[in-house]
CSV table of C-alpha atoms in Angstrom, one decimal:
chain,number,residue,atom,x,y,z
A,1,UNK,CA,-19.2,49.3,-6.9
A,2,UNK,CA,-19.4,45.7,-5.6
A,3,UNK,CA,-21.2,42.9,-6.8
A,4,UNK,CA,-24.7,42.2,-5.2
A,5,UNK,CA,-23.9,38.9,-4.1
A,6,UNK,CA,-20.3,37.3,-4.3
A,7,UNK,CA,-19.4,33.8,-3.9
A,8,UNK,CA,-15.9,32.2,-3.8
A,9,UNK,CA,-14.8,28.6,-2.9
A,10,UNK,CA,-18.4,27.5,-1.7
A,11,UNK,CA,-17.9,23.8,-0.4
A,12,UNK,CA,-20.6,22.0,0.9
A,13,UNK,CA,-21.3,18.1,2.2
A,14,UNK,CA,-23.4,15.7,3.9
A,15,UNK,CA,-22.1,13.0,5.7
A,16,UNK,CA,-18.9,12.8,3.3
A,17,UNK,CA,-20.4,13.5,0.4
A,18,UNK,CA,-19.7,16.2,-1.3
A,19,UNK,CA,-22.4,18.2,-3.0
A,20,UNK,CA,-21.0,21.9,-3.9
A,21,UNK,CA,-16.8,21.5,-4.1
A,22,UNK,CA,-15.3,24.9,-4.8
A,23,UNK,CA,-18.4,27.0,-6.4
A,24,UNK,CA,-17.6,30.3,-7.2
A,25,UNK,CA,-19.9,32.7,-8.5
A,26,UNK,CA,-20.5,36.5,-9.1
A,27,UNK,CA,-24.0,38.3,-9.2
A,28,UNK,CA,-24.5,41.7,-10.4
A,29,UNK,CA,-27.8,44.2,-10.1
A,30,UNK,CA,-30.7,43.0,-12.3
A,31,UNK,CA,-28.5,39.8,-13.2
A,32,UNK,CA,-30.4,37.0,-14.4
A,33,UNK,CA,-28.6,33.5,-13.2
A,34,UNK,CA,-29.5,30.6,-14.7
A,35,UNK,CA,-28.4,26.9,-13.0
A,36,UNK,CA,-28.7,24.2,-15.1
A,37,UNK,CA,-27.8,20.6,-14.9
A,38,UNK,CA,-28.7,17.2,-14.3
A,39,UNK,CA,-30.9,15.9,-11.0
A,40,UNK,CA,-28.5,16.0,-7.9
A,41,UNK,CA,-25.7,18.2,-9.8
A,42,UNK,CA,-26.0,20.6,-6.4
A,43,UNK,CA,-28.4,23.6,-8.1
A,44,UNK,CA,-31.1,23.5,-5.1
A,45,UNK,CA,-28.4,22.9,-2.2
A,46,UNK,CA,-26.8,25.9,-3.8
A,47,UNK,CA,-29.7,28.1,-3.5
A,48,UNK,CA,-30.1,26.9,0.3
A,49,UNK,CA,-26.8,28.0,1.0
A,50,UNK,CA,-27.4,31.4,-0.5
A,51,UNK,CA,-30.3,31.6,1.7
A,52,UNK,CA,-29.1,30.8,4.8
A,53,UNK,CA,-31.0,27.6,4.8
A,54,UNK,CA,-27.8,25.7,5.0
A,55,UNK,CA,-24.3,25.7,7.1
A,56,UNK,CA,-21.5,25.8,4.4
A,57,UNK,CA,-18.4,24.0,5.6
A,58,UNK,CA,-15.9,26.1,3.5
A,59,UNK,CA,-16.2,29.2,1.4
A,60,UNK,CA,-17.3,32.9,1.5
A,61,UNK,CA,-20.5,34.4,0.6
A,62,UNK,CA,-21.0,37.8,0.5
A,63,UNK,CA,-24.1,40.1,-0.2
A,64,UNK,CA,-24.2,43.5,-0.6
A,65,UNK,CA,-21.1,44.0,0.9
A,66,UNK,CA,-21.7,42.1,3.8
A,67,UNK,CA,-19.8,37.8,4.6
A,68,UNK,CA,-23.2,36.0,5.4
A,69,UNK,CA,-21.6,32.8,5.6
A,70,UNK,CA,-19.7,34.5,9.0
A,71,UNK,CA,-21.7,32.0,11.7
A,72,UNK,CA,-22.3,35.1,14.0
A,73,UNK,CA,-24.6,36.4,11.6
A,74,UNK,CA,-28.4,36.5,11.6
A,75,UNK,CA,-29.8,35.0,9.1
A,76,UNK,CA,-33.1,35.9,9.7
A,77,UNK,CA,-32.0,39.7,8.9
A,78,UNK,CA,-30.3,38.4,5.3
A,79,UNK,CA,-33.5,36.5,4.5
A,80,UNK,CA,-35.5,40.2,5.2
A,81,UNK,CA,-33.7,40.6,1.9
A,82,UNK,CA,-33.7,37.7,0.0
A,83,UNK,CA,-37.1,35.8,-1.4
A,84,UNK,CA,-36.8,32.6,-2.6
A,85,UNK,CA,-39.9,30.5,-3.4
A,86,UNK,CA,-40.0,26.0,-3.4
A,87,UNK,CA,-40.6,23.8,-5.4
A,88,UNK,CA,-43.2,22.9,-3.7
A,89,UNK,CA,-44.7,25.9,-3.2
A,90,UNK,CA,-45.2,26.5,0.6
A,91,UNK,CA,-48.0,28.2,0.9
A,92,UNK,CA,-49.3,27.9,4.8
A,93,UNK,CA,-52.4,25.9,3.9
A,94,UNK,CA,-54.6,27.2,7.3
A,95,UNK,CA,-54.0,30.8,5.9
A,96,UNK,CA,-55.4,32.2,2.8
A,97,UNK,CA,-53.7,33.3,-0.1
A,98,UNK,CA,-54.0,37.1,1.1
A,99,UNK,CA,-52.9,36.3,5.0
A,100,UNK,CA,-49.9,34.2,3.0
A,101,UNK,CA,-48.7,36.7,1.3
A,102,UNK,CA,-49.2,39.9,4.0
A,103,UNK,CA,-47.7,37.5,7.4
A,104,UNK,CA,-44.1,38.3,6.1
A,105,UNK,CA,-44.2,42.0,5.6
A,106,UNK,CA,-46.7,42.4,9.0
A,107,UNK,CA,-44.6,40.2,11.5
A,108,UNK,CA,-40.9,40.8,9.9
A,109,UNK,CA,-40.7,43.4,8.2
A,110,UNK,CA,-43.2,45.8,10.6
A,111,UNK,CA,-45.4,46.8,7.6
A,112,UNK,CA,-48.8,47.9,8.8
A,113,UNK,CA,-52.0,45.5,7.8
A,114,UNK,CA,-53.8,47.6,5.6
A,115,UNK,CA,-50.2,48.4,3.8
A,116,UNK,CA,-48.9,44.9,3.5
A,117,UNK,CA,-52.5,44.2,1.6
A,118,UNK,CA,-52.9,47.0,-0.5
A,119,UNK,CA,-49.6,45.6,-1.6
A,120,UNK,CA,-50.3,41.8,-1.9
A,121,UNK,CA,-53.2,43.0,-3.7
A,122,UNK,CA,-51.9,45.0,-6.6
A,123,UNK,CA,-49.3,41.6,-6.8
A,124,UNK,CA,-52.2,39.1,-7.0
A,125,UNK,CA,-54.6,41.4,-9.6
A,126,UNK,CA,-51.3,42.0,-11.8
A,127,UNK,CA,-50.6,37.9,-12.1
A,128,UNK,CA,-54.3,37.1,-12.0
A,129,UNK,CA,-54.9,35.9,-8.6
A,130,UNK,CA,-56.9,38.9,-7.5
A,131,UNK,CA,-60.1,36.9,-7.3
A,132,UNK,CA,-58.7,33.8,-5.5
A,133,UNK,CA,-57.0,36.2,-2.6
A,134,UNK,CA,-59.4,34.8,-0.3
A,135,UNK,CA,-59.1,31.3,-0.4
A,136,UNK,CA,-56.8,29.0,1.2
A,137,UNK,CA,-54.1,27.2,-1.6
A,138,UNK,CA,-55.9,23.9,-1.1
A,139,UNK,CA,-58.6,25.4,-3.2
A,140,UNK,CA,-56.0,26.6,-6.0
A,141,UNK,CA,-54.7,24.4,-9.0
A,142,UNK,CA,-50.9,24.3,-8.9
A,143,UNK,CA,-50.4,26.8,-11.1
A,144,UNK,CA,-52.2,29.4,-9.0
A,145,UNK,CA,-50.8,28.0,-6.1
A,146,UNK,CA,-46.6,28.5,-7.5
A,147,UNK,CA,-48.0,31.8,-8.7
A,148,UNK,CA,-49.3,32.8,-5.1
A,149,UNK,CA,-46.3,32.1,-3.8
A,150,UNK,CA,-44.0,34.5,-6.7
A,151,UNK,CA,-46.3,37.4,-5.2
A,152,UNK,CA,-45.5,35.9,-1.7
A,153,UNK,CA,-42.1,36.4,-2.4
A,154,UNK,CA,-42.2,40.0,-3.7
A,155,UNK,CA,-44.7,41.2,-1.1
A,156,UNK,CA,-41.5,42.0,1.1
A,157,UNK,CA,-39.6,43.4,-1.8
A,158,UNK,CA,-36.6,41.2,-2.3
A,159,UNK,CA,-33.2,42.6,-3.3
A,160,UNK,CA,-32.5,39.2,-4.5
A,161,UNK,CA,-35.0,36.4,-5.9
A,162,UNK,CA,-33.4,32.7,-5.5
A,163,UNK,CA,-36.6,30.6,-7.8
A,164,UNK,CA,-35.3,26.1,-7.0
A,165,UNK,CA,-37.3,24.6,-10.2
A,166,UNK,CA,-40.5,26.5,-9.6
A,167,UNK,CA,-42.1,24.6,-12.4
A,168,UNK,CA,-41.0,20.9,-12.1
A,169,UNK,CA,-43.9,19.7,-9.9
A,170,UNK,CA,-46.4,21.6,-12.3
A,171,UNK,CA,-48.3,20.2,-15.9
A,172,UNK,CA,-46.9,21.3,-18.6
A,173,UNK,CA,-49.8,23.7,-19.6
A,174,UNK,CA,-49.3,25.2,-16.3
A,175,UNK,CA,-45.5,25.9,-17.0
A,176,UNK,CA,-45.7,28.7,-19.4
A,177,UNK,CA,-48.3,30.7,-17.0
A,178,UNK,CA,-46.0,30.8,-14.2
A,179,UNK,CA,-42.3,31.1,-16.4
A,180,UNK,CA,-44.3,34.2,-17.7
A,181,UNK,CA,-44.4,36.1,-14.2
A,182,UNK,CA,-40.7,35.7,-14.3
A,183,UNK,CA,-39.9,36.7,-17.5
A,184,UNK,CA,-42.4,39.6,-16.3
A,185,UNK,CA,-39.7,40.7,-13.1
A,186,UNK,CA,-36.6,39.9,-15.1
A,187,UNK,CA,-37.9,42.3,-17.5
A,188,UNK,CA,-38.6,44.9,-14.9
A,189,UNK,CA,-34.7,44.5,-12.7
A,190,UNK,CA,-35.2,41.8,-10.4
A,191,UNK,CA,-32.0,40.3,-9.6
A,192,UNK,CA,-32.3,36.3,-9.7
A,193,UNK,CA,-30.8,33.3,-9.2
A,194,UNK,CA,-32.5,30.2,-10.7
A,195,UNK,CA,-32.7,26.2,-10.9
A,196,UNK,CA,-34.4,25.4,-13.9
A,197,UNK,CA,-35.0,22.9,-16.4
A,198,UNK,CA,-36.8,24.8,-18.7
A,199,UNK,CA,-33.7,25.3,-21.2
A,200,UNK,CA,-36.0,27.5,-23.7
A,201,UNK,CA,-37.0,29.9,-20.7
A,202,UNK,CA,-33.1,30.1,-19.7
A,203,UNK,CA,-31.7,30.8,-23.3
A,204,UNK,CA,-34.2,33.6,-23.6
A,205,UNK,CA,-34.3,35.5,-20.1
A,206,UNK,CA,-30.7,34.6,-18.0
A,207,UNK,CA,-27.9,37.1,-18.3
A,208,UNK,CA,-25.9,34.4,-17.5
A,209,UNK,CA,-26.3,30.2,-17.5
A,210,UNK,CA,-24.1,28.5,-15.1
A,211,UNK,CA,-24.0,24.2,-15.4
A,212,UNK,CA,-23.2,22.5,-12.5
A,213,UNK,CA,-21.9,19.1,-12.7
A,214,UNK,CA,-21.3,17.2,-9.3
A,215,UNK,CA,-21.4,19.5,-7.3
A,216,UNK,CA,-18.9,22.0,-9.4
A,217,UNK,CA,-19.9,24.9,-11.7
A,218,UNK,CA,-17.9,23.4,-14.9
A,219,UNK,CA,-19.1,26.3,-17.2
A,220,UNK,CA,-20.6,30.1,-17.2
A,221,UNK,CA,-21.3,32.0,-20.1
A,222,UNK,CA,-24.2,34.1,-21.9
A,223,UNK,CA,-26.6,31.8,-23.4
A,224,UNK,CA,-25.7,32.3,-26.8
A,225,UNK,CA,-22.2,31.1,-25.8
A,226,UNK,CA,-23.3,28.1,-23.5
A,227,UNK,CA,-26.3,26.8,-25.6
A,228,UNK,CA,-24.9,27.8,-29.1
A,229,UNK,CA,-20.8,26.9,-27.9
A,230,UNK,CA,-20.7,24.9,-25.5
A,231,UNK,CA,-17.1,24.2,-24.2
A,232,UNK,CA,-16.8,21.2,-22.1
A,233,UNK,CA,-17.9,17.9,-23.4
A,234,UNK,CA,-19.9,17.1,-20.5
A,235,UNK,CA,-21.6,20.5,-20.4
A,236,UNK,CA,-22.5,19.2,-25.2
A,237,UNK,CA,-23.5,15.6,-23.4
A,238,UNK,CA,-26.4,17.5,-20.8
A,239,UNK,CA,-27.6,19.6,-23.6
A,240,UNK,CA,-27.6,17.0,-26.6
A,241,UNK,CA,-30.3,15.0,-24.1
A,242,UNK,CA,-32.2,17.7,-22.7
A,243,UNK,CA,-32.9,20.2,-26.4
């Protein structure tokens, strides 16, 4: 059986600068991947690429079965089966949170109205949101609002969950609310691929913890091998500053 998503030699660069330069990585069923690393190491412009979001210029990435990177394909059929929620969270801010988290599985995926809600519904209830469903996210703290957009993501019922540092625009009290949701669908199969700085939340939940370093993955391990054993020196450098 082959891996759910496979990626081999991934280069990537704007304007001669190199920002992903020969990333290679392997993602199983109900893998947890954690990317760590400093600012500007190439975590988030690795996640756009897995997404679509962004042309590669060398590389080959495949998922379930299928080369994605190929430029004839659509990506708007891949992204049917891959979620990924921002940074910044967004939400569509003339919608509400129910109408943002039903428009995908209505107008892509076909589901019917009164489906796609009873759906977004039992989401929102399950991480607390169930009485703010009808207001719009300007009405939301952040926390609800990052939240609101997890559910939006697993409304269309992702094969694949790419999170880019879901929590670094949030207060720290905020943090643990919205790391807990997460925990919540790691613990239950969800495959994901994450950016995080939350080093705590990545020694606990990932399978695996990649560190990227410009642009390059310089070491993958388990966690108990990459927090506890480090070994590169750069990848003992990030960690000295960051535990």
């Amino acid at each position: 059986m082959s891996a759910l998503l496979e990626v081999s030699g991934l280069r990537k660069s704007y304007g001669g600068k190199v920002v992903l330069d020969d990333v290679s990585l392997t993602v199983e069923p109900h893998d947890v991947i954690c990317l760590i690393g400093s600012s500007g190491s190439g975590k988030s412009t690795l996640l756009r690429c897995l997404n679509l979001l962004e042309d590669i210029d060398d590389g080959v990435i495949r998922f379930e079965g299928e080369e994605i990177s190929d430029p004839r394909i659509d990506a708007r059929e891949v992204r049917k089966r891959i979620g990924m929620v921002f940074q910044a969270y967004n939400l569509f801010p003339h919608l509400t949170v129910l109408d943002n988290c039903t428009l995908a599985p209505r107008q892509v995926h076909g589901v019917r109205r009164a489906e796609a809600e009873d759906r977004a519904r039992v989401l929102l209830e399950r991480f607390g949101l169930a009485d703010q469903a009808a207001k719009h996210p300007d009405k939301l703290s952040g926390g609800q609002q990052q939240r609101a957009a997890l559910v939006r993501a697993l409304c269309t019922h992702p094969t694949l969950l790419l999170l880019d540092e879901i929590t670094a625009a949030l207060d720290p009290e905020l943090v643990g609310e919205v790391l807990e949701i997460v925990r919540s669908e790691a613990l239950a199969g969800m495959t994901m691929v994450l950016a995080t700085h939350e080093m705590a939340f990545a020694r606990d939940v990932a399978t695996t913890v990649c560190f990227l370093d410009q642009g390059r993955i310089l070491e993958q391990g388990p966690p108990s091998q990459i927090f506890t054993h480090p070994r590169e020196e750069r990848t003992r450098q990030f960690l000295r500053r960051v535990l």
